[in-house]
């Protein structure tokens, strides 16, 4: 399983802004997590899209435990160091024959975090391949700095503002992040990435975990984060509690309050509505 990265992977991350594929969980664990995800969606169809898109680890103990799983956090520590917070989590789910897509973008654009020592561990709960709309990245693009973006609020776009880079991305430069269930990729916050529709008969579900070292700051608001490892001497974020049971009223109330602050940062200056919660 992944664990600490080899020096060659750390170097690859520095040069390309991505390391993939890394083994994180067994296929059986990924299948069990996918079953839980599907069971919640079936039981709560009216809540599911919002709840699962933003900080679901505050609602489900099994997701809270996943973001602190040493098989994932060891790999993250190799890049970001020993004191780590989870700033956010999101499911990126596409059903079979689903037109949903993710436009080319950099995560750094609206997150209001500084410095850009931020990475995403994208954990595959199902196979994620070109035919079902796997994530695609432009290796090395994180070294080009922050690019201008425009908001589209396109209906099928899974991003909160439908944001996309204003420069043309040459598809020939893109790398498909093909993952088997239980594998993960790590990508830098300024890496240009996106994904296409799912034209297959197989769902595609990934769980994105956003890690930061404790010295990273949130500009514009005091928000909350989960301590994944080590100690936090900076106190830039209120630490989030582990939910006691699935989707409990206490956990839902805590998450709502947490999102209110985050929303004020993510949607500042936006022309449209908050789309993911
Ligand atoms: O899952 C996808 O297709 C895109 C994921 C993404 O944009 C992200 O993790 O930042």
PDB file of C-alpha atoms and ligand atoms in Angstrom:
ATOM      1  CA  UNK A   1       0.000   0.000   0.000  1.00  0.00           C
ATOM      2  CA  UNK A   2       1.101   3.560  -0.676  1.00  0.00           C
ATOM      3  CA  UNK A   3       2.811   4.613   2.555  1.00  0.00           C
ATOM      4  CA  UNK A   4       5.698   7.064   2.338  1.00  0.00           C
ATOM      5  CA  UNK A   5       6.688   7.975  -1.205  1.00  0.00           C
ATOM      6  CA  UNK A   6       9.969   7.093  -2.880  1.00  0.00           C
ATOM      7  CA  UNK A   7      12.269  10.068  -3.540  1.00  0.00           C
ATOM      8  CA  UNK A   8      11.595   9.624  -7.263  1.00  0.00           C
ATOM      9  CA  UNK A   9       7.851  10.160  -6.665  1.00  0.00           C
ATOM     10  CA  UNK A  10       8.487  13.265  -4.553  1.00  0.00           C
ATOM     11  CA  UNK A  11      10.645  14.599  -7.369  1.00  0.00           C
ATOM     12  CA  UNK A  12       7.983  13.706  -9.913  1.00  0.00           C
ATOM     13  CA  UNK A  13       5.391  15.588  -7.879  1.00  0.00           C
ATOM     14  CA  UNK A  14       7.659  18.665  -7.809  1.00  0.00           C
ATOM     15  CA  UNK A  15       8.205  18.539 -11.587  1.00  0.00           C
ATOM     16  CA  UNK A  16       4.842  17.343 -12.861  1.00  0.00           C
ATOM     17  CA  UNK A  17       2.447  18.294 -10.046  1.00  0.00           C
ATOM     18  CA  UNK A  18       0.996  14.783  -9.980  1.00  0.00           C
ATOM     19  CA  UNK A  19       1.896  11.297  -8.766  1.00  0.00           C
ATOM     20  CA  UNK A  20      -0.216   8.367  -9.928  1.00  0.00           C
ATOM     21  CA  UNK A  21      -1.270   5.620  -9.549  1.00  0.00           C
ATOM     22  CA  UNK A  22      -0.609   4.858  -5.874  1.00  0.00           C
ATOM     23  CA  UNK A  23      -2.146   1.867  -4.084  1.00  0.00           C
ATOM     24  CA  UNK A  24      -4.105   3.133  -1.053  1.00  0.00           C
ATOM     25  CA  UNK A  25      -6.900   0.700  -0.154  1.00  0.00           C
ATOM     26  CA  UNK A  26      -7.704  -2.868  -1.106  1.00  0.00           C
ATOM     27  CA  UNK A  27     -10.288  -3.449  -3.842  1.00  0.00           C
ATOM     28  CA  UNK A  28     -12.620  -4.925  -1.188  1.00  0.00           C
ATOM     29  CA  UNK A  29     -12.359  -1.795   0.984  1.00  0.00           C
ATOM     30  CA  UNK A  30     -13.059   0.412  -2.030  1.00  0.00           C
ATOM     31  CA  UNK A  31     -16.106  -1.720  -2.896  1.00  0.00           C
ATOM     32  CA  UNK A  32     -17.375  -1.425   0.673  1.00  0.00           C
ATOM     33  CA  UNK A  33     -16.954   2.376   0.605  1.00  0.00           C
ATOM     34  CA  UNK A  34     -18.740   2.539  -2.735  1.00  0.00           C
ATOM     35  CA  UNK A  35     -21.613   0.467  -1.298  1.00  0.00           C
ATOM     36  CA  UNK A  36     -21.941   2.917   1.628  1.00  0.00           C
ATOM     37  CA  UNK A  37     -21.907   5.859  -0.790  1.00  0.00           C
ATOM     38  CA  UNK A  38     -24.655   4.247  -2.910  1.00  0.00           C
ATOM     39  CA  UNK A  39     -26.732   3.290   0.146  1.00  0.00           C
ATOM     40  CA  UNK A  40     -26.741   6.895   1.368  1.00  0.00           C
ATOM     41  CA  UNK A  41     -27.693   8.222  -2.053  1.00  0.00           C
ATOM     42  CA  UNK A  42     -30.554   5.750  -2.232  1.00  0.00           C
ATOM     43  CA  UNK A  43     -31.805   6.505   1.277  1.00  0.00           C
ATOM     44  CA  UNK A  44     -31.505  10.318   0.933  1.00  0.00           C
ATOM     45  CA  UNK A  45     -31.938  11.233  -2.733  1.00  0.00           C
ATOM     46  CA  UNK A  46     -32.980  14.797  -1.863  1.00  0.00           C
ATOM     47  CA  UNK A  47     -29.894  15.488   0.279  1.00  0.00           C
ATOM     48  CA  UNK A  48     -27.305  13.434  -1.521  1.00  0.00           C
ATOM     49  CA  UNK A  49     -25.855  15.753  -4.140  1.00  0.00           C
ATOM     50  CA  UNK A  50     -25.236  18.651  -1.758  1.00  0.00           C
ATOM     51  CA  UNK A  51     -24.120  16.562   1.184  1.00  0.00           C
ATOM     52  CA  UNK A  52     -21.722  14.424  -0.772  1.00  0.00           C
ATOM     53  CA  UNK A  53     -20.157  17.347  -2.635  1.00  0.00           C
ATOM     54  CA  UNK A  54     -18.859  19.318   0.342  1.00  0.00           C
ATOM     55  CA  UNK A  55     -17.177  18.018   3.485  1.00  0.00           C
ATOM     56  CA  UNK A  56     -19.043  14.707   3.766  1.00  0.00           C
ATOM     57  CA  UNK A  57     -16.295  13.534   6.157  1.00  0.00           C
ATOM     58  CA  UNK A  58     -18.059  15.679   8.785  1.00  0.00           C
ATOM     59  CA  UNK A  59     -21.161  13.484   8.461  1.00  0.00           C
ATOM     60  CA  UNK A  60     -19.858   9.935   8.203  1.00  0.00           C
ATOM     61  CA  UNK A  61     -17.345   8.399  10.644  1.00  0.00           C
ATOM     62  CA  UNK A  62     -16.069   6.058   7.908  1.00  0.00           C
ATOM     63  CA  UNK A  63     -15.078   9.038   5.751  1.00  0.00           C
ATOM     64  CA  UNK A  64     -13.558  10.907   8.702  1.00  0.00           C
ATOM     65  CA  UNK A  65     -11.447   7.797   9.359  1.00  0.00           C
ATOM     66  CA  UNK A  66     -10.530   7.516   5.686  1.00  0.00           C
ATOM     67  CA  UNK A  67      -9.025  11.018   5.551  1.00  0.00           C
ATOM     68  CA  UNK A  68      -6.797  10.034   8.497  1.00  0.00           C
ATOM     69  CA  UNK A  69      -5.880   6.599   7.103  1.00  0.00           C
ATOM     70  CA  UNK A  70      -2.075   6.165   7.344  1.00  0.00           C
ATOM     71  CA  UNK A  71      -1.921   4.545   3.912  1.00  0.00           C
ATOM     72  CA  UNK A  72      -3.045   7.865   2.440  1.00  0.00           C
ATOM     73  CA  UNK A  73      -1.574  10.282   4.978  1.00  0.00           C
ATOM     74  CA  UNK A  74       1.925   8.737   4.845  1.00  0.00           C
ATOM     75  CA  UNK A  75       2.098   9.536   1.135  1.00  0.00           C
ATOM     76  CA  UNK A  76       0.813  13.077   1.725  1.00  0.00           C
ATOM     77  CA  UNK A  77       3.350  13.569   4.525  1.00  0.00           C
ATOM     78  CA  UNK A  78       6.166  12.779   2.085  1.00  0.00           C
ATOM     79  CA  UNK A  79       5.217  15.936   0.202  1.00  0.00           C
ATOM     80  CA  UNK A  80       3.643  18.309   2.732  1.00  0.00           C
ATOM     81  CA  UNK A  81       5.418  17.329   5.955  1.00  0.00           C
ATOM     82  CA  UNK A  82       4.288  15.870   9.283  1.00  0.00           C
ATOM     83  CA  UNK A  83       1.617  18.331  10.501  1.00  0.00           C
ATOM     84  CA  UNK A  84      -1.429  18.006   8.292  1.00  0.00           C
ATOM     85  CA  UNK A  85      -4.997  19.235   8.100  1.00  0.00           C
ATOM     86  CA  UNK A  86      -7.821  18.216   5.807  1.00  0.00           C
ATOM     87  CA  UNK A  87      -9.278  21.466   4.510  1.00  0.00           C
ATOM     88  CA  UNK A  88     -12.150  19.853   2.600  1.00  0.00           C
ATOM     89  CA  UNK A  89     -13.489  16.730   0.930  1.00  0.00           C
ATOM     90  CA  UNK A  90     -15.739  16.165  -2.081  1.00  0.00           C
ATOM     91  CA  UNK A  91     -17.161  13.286  -4.016  1.00  0.00           C
ATOM     92  CA  UNK A  92     -16.865  13.540  -7.780  1.00  0.00           C
ATOM     93  CA  UNK A  93     -19.416  11.016  -8.968  1.00  0.00           C
ATOM     94  CA  UNK A  94     -20.651  10.263 -12.465  1.00  0.00           C
ATOM     95  CA  UNK A  95     -23.311   7.654 -13.037  1.00  0.00           C
ATOM     96  CA  UNK A  96     -23.286   5.414 -16.086  1.00  0.00           C
ATOM     97  CA  UNK A  97     -24.095   7.417 -19.231  1.00  0.00           C
ATOM     98  CA  UNK A  98     -23.788  10.683 -17.319  1.00  0.00           C
ATOM     99  CA  UNK A  99     -23.054  13.953 -19.164  1.00  0.00           C
ATOM    100  CA  UNK A 100     -21.499  15.568 -16.052  1.00  0.00           C
ATOM    101  CA  UNK A 101     -18.017  16.894 -16.645  1.00  0.00           C
ATOM    102  CA  UNK A 102     -15.370  19.016 -14.962  1.00  0.00           C
ATOM    103  CA  UNK A 103     -13.967  21.934 -16.966  1.00  0.00           C
ATOM    104  CA  UNK A 104     -10.207  22.533 -17.109  1.00  0.00           C
ATOM    105  CA  UNK A 105      -9.341  24.459 -13.962  1.00  0.00           C
ATOM    106  CA  UNK A 106      -6.873  25.024 -11.141  1.00  0.00           C
ATOM    107  CA  UNK A 107      -8.156  24.292  -7.628  1.00  0.00           C
ATOM    108  CA  UNK A 108      -6.169  27.251  -6.315  1.00  0.00           C
ATOM    109  CA  UNK A 109      -8.407  29.771  -8.102  1.00  0.00           C
ATOM    110  CA  UNK A 110     -11.092  30.299  -5.460  1.00  0.00           C
ATOM    111  CA  UNK A 111      -9.977  28.453  -2.379  1.00  0.00           C
ATOM    112  CA  UNK A 112      -8.392  31.489  -0.737  1.00  0.00           C
ATOM    113  CA  UNK A 113      -5.539  29.472   0.779  1.00  0.00           C
ATOM    114  CA  UNK A 114      -1.936  30.614   1.060  1.00  0.00           C
ATOM    115  CA  UNK A 115       0.724  29.478   0.355  1.00  0.00           C
ATOM    116  CA  UNK A 116      -0.067  26.995  -2.423  1.00  0.00           C
ATOM    117  CA  UNK A 117       1.245  24.004  -0.452  1.00  0.00           C
ATOM    118  CA  UNK A 118      -1.987  22.145  -0.945  1.00  0.00           C
ATOM    119  CA  UNK A 119      -2.645  18.798  -2.551  1.00  0.00           C
ATOM    120  CA  UNK A 120      -5.566  16.550  -3.345  1.00  0.00           C
ATOM    121  CA  UNK A 121      -5.592  12.818  -2.805  1.00  0.00           C
ATOM    122  CA  UNK A 122      -8.206  11.526  -5.274  1.00  0.00           C
ATOM    123  CA  UNK A 123      -9.221   8.046  -4.105  1.00  0.00           C
ATOM    124  CA  UNK A 124     -11.024   5.798  -6.574  1.00  0.00           C
ATOM    125  CA  UNK A 125     -14.052   3.961  -5.139  1.00  0.00           C
ATOM    126  CA  UNK A 126     -14.795   2.495  -8.614  1.00  0.00           C
ATOM    127  CA  UNK A 127     -12.634   2.022 -11.689  1.00  0.00           C
ATOM    128  CA  UNK A 128     -11.821   5.416 -13.172  1.00  0.00           C
ATOM    129  CA  UNK A 129     -10.747   5.203 -16.781  1.00  0.00           C
ATOM    130  CA  UNK A 130     -10.905   7.214 -20.000  1.00  0.00           C
ATOM    131  CA  UNK A 131     -14.178   5.532 -21.010  1.00  0.00           C
ATOM    132  CA  UNK A 132     -16.026   6.528 -17.826  1.00  0.00           C
ATOM    133  CA  UNK A 133     -14.638  10.050 -17.605  1.00  0.00           C
ATOM    134  CA  UNK A 134     -11.508   9.710 -15.470  1.00  0.00           C
ATOM    135  CA  UNK A 135      -9.696  12.820 -14.292  1.00  0.00           C
ATOM    136  CA  UNK A 136      -7.215  14.297 -16.781  1.00  0.00           C
ATOM    137  CA  UNK A 137      -4.306  16.555 -15.886  1.00  0.00           C
ATOM    138  CA  UNK A 138      -1.740  18.689 -17.683  1.00  0.00           C
ATOM    139  CA  UNK A 139       1.567  17.607 -16.126  1.00  0.00           C
ATOM    140  CA  UNK A 140       3.826  20.525 -15.190  1.00  0.00           C
ATOM    141  CA  UNK A 141       1.059  23.131 -15.503  1.00  0.00           C
ATOM    142  CA  UNK A 142       1.273  23.903 -11.750  1.00  0.00           C
ATOM    143  CA  UNK A 143       4.598  25.616 -12.460  1.00  0.00           C
ATOM    144  CA  UNK A 144       2.938  28.233 -14.695  1.00  0.00           C
ATOM    145  CA  UNK A 145       1.389  30.120 -11.764  1.00  0.00           C
ATOM    146  CA  UNK A 146      -2.213  31.169 -11.320  1.00  0.00           C
ATOM    147  CA  UNK A 147      -4.154  31.423 -14.604  1.00  0.00           C
ATOM    148  CA  UNK A 148      -7.222  33.581 -15.208  1.00  0.00           C
ATOM    149  CA  UNK A 149     -10.559  31.729 -14.988  1.00  0.00           C
ATOM    150  CA  UNK A 150     -14.114  32.552 -16.026  1.00  0.00           C
ATOM    151  CA  UNK A 151     -17.262  31.320 -14.282  1.00  0.00           C
ATOM    152  CA  UNK A 152     -19.771  29.511 -16.482  1.00  0.00           C
ATOM    153  CA  UNK A 153     -22.189  27.948 -13.952  1.00  0.00           C
ATOM    154  CA  UNK A 154     -22.818  25.357 -16.703  1.00  0.00           C
ATOM    155  CA  UNK A 155     -25.543  22.922 -15.667  1.00  0.00           C
ATOM    156  CA  UNK A 156     -23.594  19.686 -16.154  1.00  0.00           C
ATOM    157  CA  UNK A 157     -20.363  21.057 -14.673  1.00  0.00           C
ATOM    158  CA  UNK A 158     -19.549  19.467 -11.304  1.00  0.00           C
ATOM    159  CA  UNK A 159     -17.605  22.522 -10.084  1.00  0.00           C
ATOM    160  CA  UNK A 160     -19.222  25.043  -7.748  1.00  0.00           C
ATOM    161  CA  UNK A 161     -18.909  27.950 -10.198  1.00  0.00           C
ATOM    162  CA  UNK A 162     -18.369  25.969 -13.413  1.00  0.00           C
ATOM    163  CA  UNK A 163     -15.043  27.749 -13.525  1.00  0.00           C
ATOM    164  CA  UNK A 164     -12.646  27.157 -16.407  1.00  0.00           C
ATOM    165  CA  UNK A 165      -9.215  28.393 -17.379  1.00  0.00           C
ATOM    166  CA  UNK A 166      -9.270  31.178 -19.923  1.00  0.00           C
ATOM    167  CA  UNK A 167      -6.393  29.689 -21.896  1.00  0.00           C
ATOM    168  CA  UNK A 168      -6.789  26.967 -24.504  1.00  0.00           C
ATOM    169  CA  UNK A 169      -5.653  23.576 -23.208  1.00  0.00           C
ATOM    170  CA  UNK A 170      -4.022  21.365 -25.821  1.00  0.00           C
ATOM    171  CA  UNK A 171      -5.641  17.943 -25.303  1.00  0.00           C
ATOM    172  CA  UNK A 172      -2.430  16.359 -26.552  1.00  0.00           C
ATOM    173  CA  UNK A 173      -0.691  17.588 -23.382  1.00  0.00           C
ATOM    174  CA  UNK A 174      -3.199  15.872 -21.058  1.00  0.00           C
ATOM    175  CA  UNK A 175      -2.542  12.714 -19.070  1.00  0.00           C
ATOM    176  CA  UNK A 176      -5.403  10.334 -18.211  1.00  0.00           C
ATOM    177  CA  UNK A 177      -5.449   9.418 -14.523  1.00  0.00           C
ATOM    178  CA  UNK A 178      -6.549   5.804 -14.850  1.00  0.00           C
ATOM    179  CA  UNK A 179      -7.159   4.219 -11.470  1.00  0.00           C
ATOM    180  CA  UNK A 180      -8.387   0.858 -10.218  1.00  0.00           C
ATOM    181  CA  UNK A 181     -10.699   0.798  -7.167  1.00  0.00           C
ATOM    182  CA  UNK A 182      -8.612   1.582  -4.075  1.00  0.00           C
ATOM    183  CA  UNK A 183      -5.855   3.397  -5.984  1.00  0.00           C
ATOM    184  CA  UNK A 184      -5.280   7.126  -5.657  1.00  0.00           C
ATOM    185  CA  UNK A 185      -3.538  10.021  -7.349  1.00  0.00           C
ATOM    186  CA  UNK A 186      -2.026  13.099  -5.700  1.00  0.00           C
ATOM    187  CA  UNK A 187      -2.259  16.440  -7.479  1.00  0.00           C
ATOM    188  CA  UNK A 188      -0.992  19.948  -6.770  1.00  0.00           C
ATOM    189  CA  UNK A 189      -3.500  22.750  -6.135  1.00  0.00           C
ATOM    190  CA  UNK A 190      -2.323  24.735  -9.179  1.00  0.00           C
ATOM    191  CA  UNK A 191      -2.312  21.810 -11.614  1.00  0.00           C
ATOM    192  CA  UNK A 192      -4.672  22.271 -14.574  1.00  0.00           C
ATOM    193  CA  UNK A 193      -7.094  19.333 -14.591  1.00  0.00           C
ATOM    194  CA  UNK A 194     -10.624  18.349 -15.547  1.00  0.00           C
ATOM    195  CA  UNK A 195     -12.624  15.396 -16.846  1.00  0.00           C
ATOM    196  CA  UNK A 196     -15.132  14.518 -19.539  1.00  0.00           C
ATOM    197  CA  UNK A 197     -18.565  12.891 -19.514  1.00  0.00           C
ATOM    198  CA  UNK A 198     -19.117   9.265 -18.606  1.00  0.00           C
ATOM    199  CA  UNK A 199     -20.125   7.605 -21.871  1.00  0.00           C
ATOM    200  CA  UNK A 200     -19.862   4.095 -20.451  1.00  0.00           C
ATOM    201  CA  UNK A 201     -22.285   1.808 -18.617  1.00  0.00           C
ATOM    202  CA  UNK A 202     -20.087   1.853 -15.492  1.00  0.00           C
ATOM    203  CA  UNK A 203     -20.279   4.464 -12.704  1.00  0.00           C
ATOM    204  CA  UNK A 204     -17.215   6.502 -11.763  1.00  0.00           C
ATOM    205  CA  UNK A 205     -16.860   7.630  -8.144  1.00  0.00           C
ATOM    206  CA  UNK A 206     -13.838   9.382  -6.662  1.00  0.00           C
ATOM    207  CA  UNK A 207     -13.366  10.895  -3.226  1.00  0.00           C
ATOM    208  CA  UNK A 208     -11.167  14.011  -3.239  1.00  0.00           C
ATOM    209  CA  UNK A 209      -9.374  14.882   0.012  1.00  0.00           C
ATOM    210  CA  UNK A 210      -7.719  18.329   0.213  1.00  0.00           C
ATOM    211  CA  UNK A 211      -4.667  18.333   2.494  1.00  0.00           C
ATOM    212  CA  UNK A 212      -2.703  21.321   3.764  1.00  0.00           C
ATOM    213  CA  UNK A 213       0.180  21.673   6.218  1.00  0.00           C
ATOM    214  CA  UNK A 214      -0.913  23.434   9.401  1.00  0.00           C
ATOM    215  CA  UNK A 215       0.912  26.672   8.485  1.00  0.00           C
ATOM    216  CA  UNK A 216      -1.330  27.311   5.456  1.00  0.00           C
ATOM    217  CA  UNK A 217      -3.862  30.116   6.051  1.00  0.00           C
ATOM    218  CA  UNK A 218      -7.390  30.747   4.918  1.00  0.00           C
ATOM    219  CA  UNK A 219      -7.727  34.322   3.675  1.00  0.00           C
ATOM    220  CA  UNK A 220     -10.880  36.224   4.512  1.00  0.00           C
ATOM    221  CA  UNK A 221     -12.501  34.023   7.160  1.00  0.00           C
ATOM    222  CA  UNK A 222     -11.784  31.682  10.040  1.00  0.00           C
ATOM    223  CA  UNK A 223     -12.898  28.268   8.832  1.00  0.00           C
ATOM    224  CA  UNK A 224     -12.636  24.715  10.096  1.00  0.00           C
ATOM    225  CA  UNK A 225     -10.394  21.777   9.211  1.00  0.00           C
ATOM    226  CA  UNK A 226      -9.705  18.233  10.411  1.00  0.00           C
ATOM    227  CA  UNK A 227      -6.375  17.403  11.991  1.00  0.00           C
ATOM    228  CA  UNK A 228      -5.116  14.456   9.953  1.00  0.00           C
ATOM    229  CA  UNK A 229      -1.713  14.043  11.610  1.00  0.00           C
ATOM    230  CA  UNK A 230       0.782  15.708  13.938  1.00  0.00           C
ATOM    231  CA  UNK A 231       0.257  18.893  15.912  1.00  0.00           C
ATOM    232  CA  UNK A 232      -1.138  22.283  14.995  1.00  0.00           C
ATOM    233  CA  UNK A 233       0.743  25.149  16.612  1.00  0.00           C
ATOM    234  CA  UNK A 234      -0.673  27.764  14.220  1.00  0.00           C
ATOM    235  CA  UNK A 235      -4.363  27.689  15.131  1.00  0.00           C
ATOM    236  CA  UNK A 236      -5.431  29.051  11.737  1.00  0.00           C
ATOM    237  CA  UNK A 237      -8.439  26.718  11.684  1.00  0.00           C
ATOM    238  CA  UNK A 238     -10.921  25.425  14.222  1.00  0.00           C
ATOM    239  CA  UNK A 239     -10.485  21.653  14.441  1.00  0.00           C
ATOM    240  CA  UNK A 240     -13.436  19.557  13.278  1.00  0.00           C
ATOM    241  CA  UNK A 241     -14.834  16.747  15.462  1.00  0.00           C
ATOM    242  CA  UNK A 242     -15.310  13.150  14.322  1.00  0.00           C
ATOM    243  CA  UNK A 243     -19.026  12.493  13.706  1.00  0.00           C
ATOM    244  CA  UNK A 244     -20.392   9.886  16.108  1.00  0.00           C
ATOM    245  CA  UNK A 245     -22.784   8.224  13.680  1.00  0.00           C
ATOM    246  CA  UNK A 246     -23.895   8.523  10.066  1.00  0.00           C
ATOM    247  CA  UNK A 247     -25.751  11.733   9.183  1.00  0.00           C
ATOM    248  CA  UNK A 248     -26.663  12.576  12.789  1.00  0.00           C
ATOM    249  CA  UNK A 249     -28.466  15.870  13.544  1.00  0.00           C
ATOM    250  CA  UNK A 250     -25.439  17.094  15.579  1.00  0.00           C
ATOM    251  CA  UNK A 251     -23.023  16.390  12.743  1.00  0.00           C
ATOM    252  CA  UNK A 252     -25.336  18.021  10.203  1.00  0.00           C
ATOM    253  CA  UNK A 253     -25.597  21.160  12.319  1.00  0.00           C
ATOM    254  CA  UNK A 254     -21.821  21.343  12.763  1.00  0.00           C
ATOM    255  CA  UNK A 255     -21.227  20.923   9.021  1.00  0.00           C
ATOM    256  CA  UNK A 256     -23.778  23.622   8.134  1.00  0.00           C
ATOM    257  CA  UNK A 257     -22.041  26.109  10.421  1.00  0.00           C
ATOM    258  CA  UNK A 258     -18.657  25.160   9.010  1.00  0.00           C
ATOM    259  CA  UNK A 259     -19.858  25.583   5.428  1.00  0.00           C
ATOM    260  CA  UNK A 260     -21.275  29.015   6.089  1.00  0.00           C
ATOM    261  CA  UNK A 261     -17.774  30.375   6.655  1.00  0.00           C
ATOM    262  CA  UNK A 262     -16.253  28.418   3.774  1.00  0.00           C
ATOM    263  CA  UNK A 263     -19.005  29.559   1.430  1.00  0.00           C
ATOM    264  CA  UNK A 264     -18.209  33.195   2.108  1.00  0.00           C
ATOM    265  CA  UNK A 265     -14.694  32.548   0.788  1.00  0.00           C
ATOM    266  CA  UNK A 266     -15.472  30.245  -2.138  1.00  0.00           C
ATOM    267  CA  UNK A 267     -18.323  32.287  -3.554  1.00  0.00           C
ATOM    268  CA  UNK A 268     -16.955  35.781  -2.999  1.00  0.00           C
ATOM    269  CA  UNK A 269     -17.476  37.938  -6.103  1.00  0.00           C
ATOM    270  CA  UNK A 270     -19.491  35.144  -7.767  1.00  0.00           C
ATOM    271  CA  UNK A 271     -22.332  36.148 -10.077  1.00  0.00           C
ATOM    272  CA  UNK A 272     -24.277  32.900  -9.538  1.00  0.00           C
ATOM    273  CA  UNK A 273     -25.523  30.798  -6.669  1.00  0.00           C
ATOM    274  CA  UNK A 274     -23.678  28.352  -4.439  1.00  0.00           C
ATOM    275  CA  UNK A 275     -24.169  25.125  -6.331  1.00  0.00           C
ATOM    276  CA  UNK A 276     -22.836  22.358  -4.177  1.00  0.00           C
ATOM    277  CA  UNK A 277     -24.551  22.527  -0.832  1.00  0.00           C
TER     278      UNK A 277
HETATM  279  O1  LIG B   1     -13.101  14.032 -10.475  1.00  0.00           O
HETATM  280  C1  LIG B   1     -12.930  14.821 -11.394  1.00  0.00           C
HETATM  281  O2  LIG B   1     -13.268  14.563 -12.530  1.00  0.00           O
HETATM  282  C2  LIG B   1     -12.280  16.153 -11.135  1.00  0.00           C
HETATM  283  C3  LIG B   1     -11.772  16.269  -9.753  1.00  0.00           C
HETATM  284  C4  LIG B   1     -11.295  17.621  -9.405  1.00  0.00           C
HETATM  285  O3  LIG B   1     -11.524  18.588 -10.081  1.00  0.00           O
HETATM  286  C5  LIG B   1     -10.537  17.767  -8.175  1.00  0.00           C
HETATM  287  O4  LIG B   1     -10.339  16.796  -7.437  1.00  0.00           O
HETATM  288  O5  LIG B   1     -10.082  18.875  -7.899  1.00  0.00           O
END
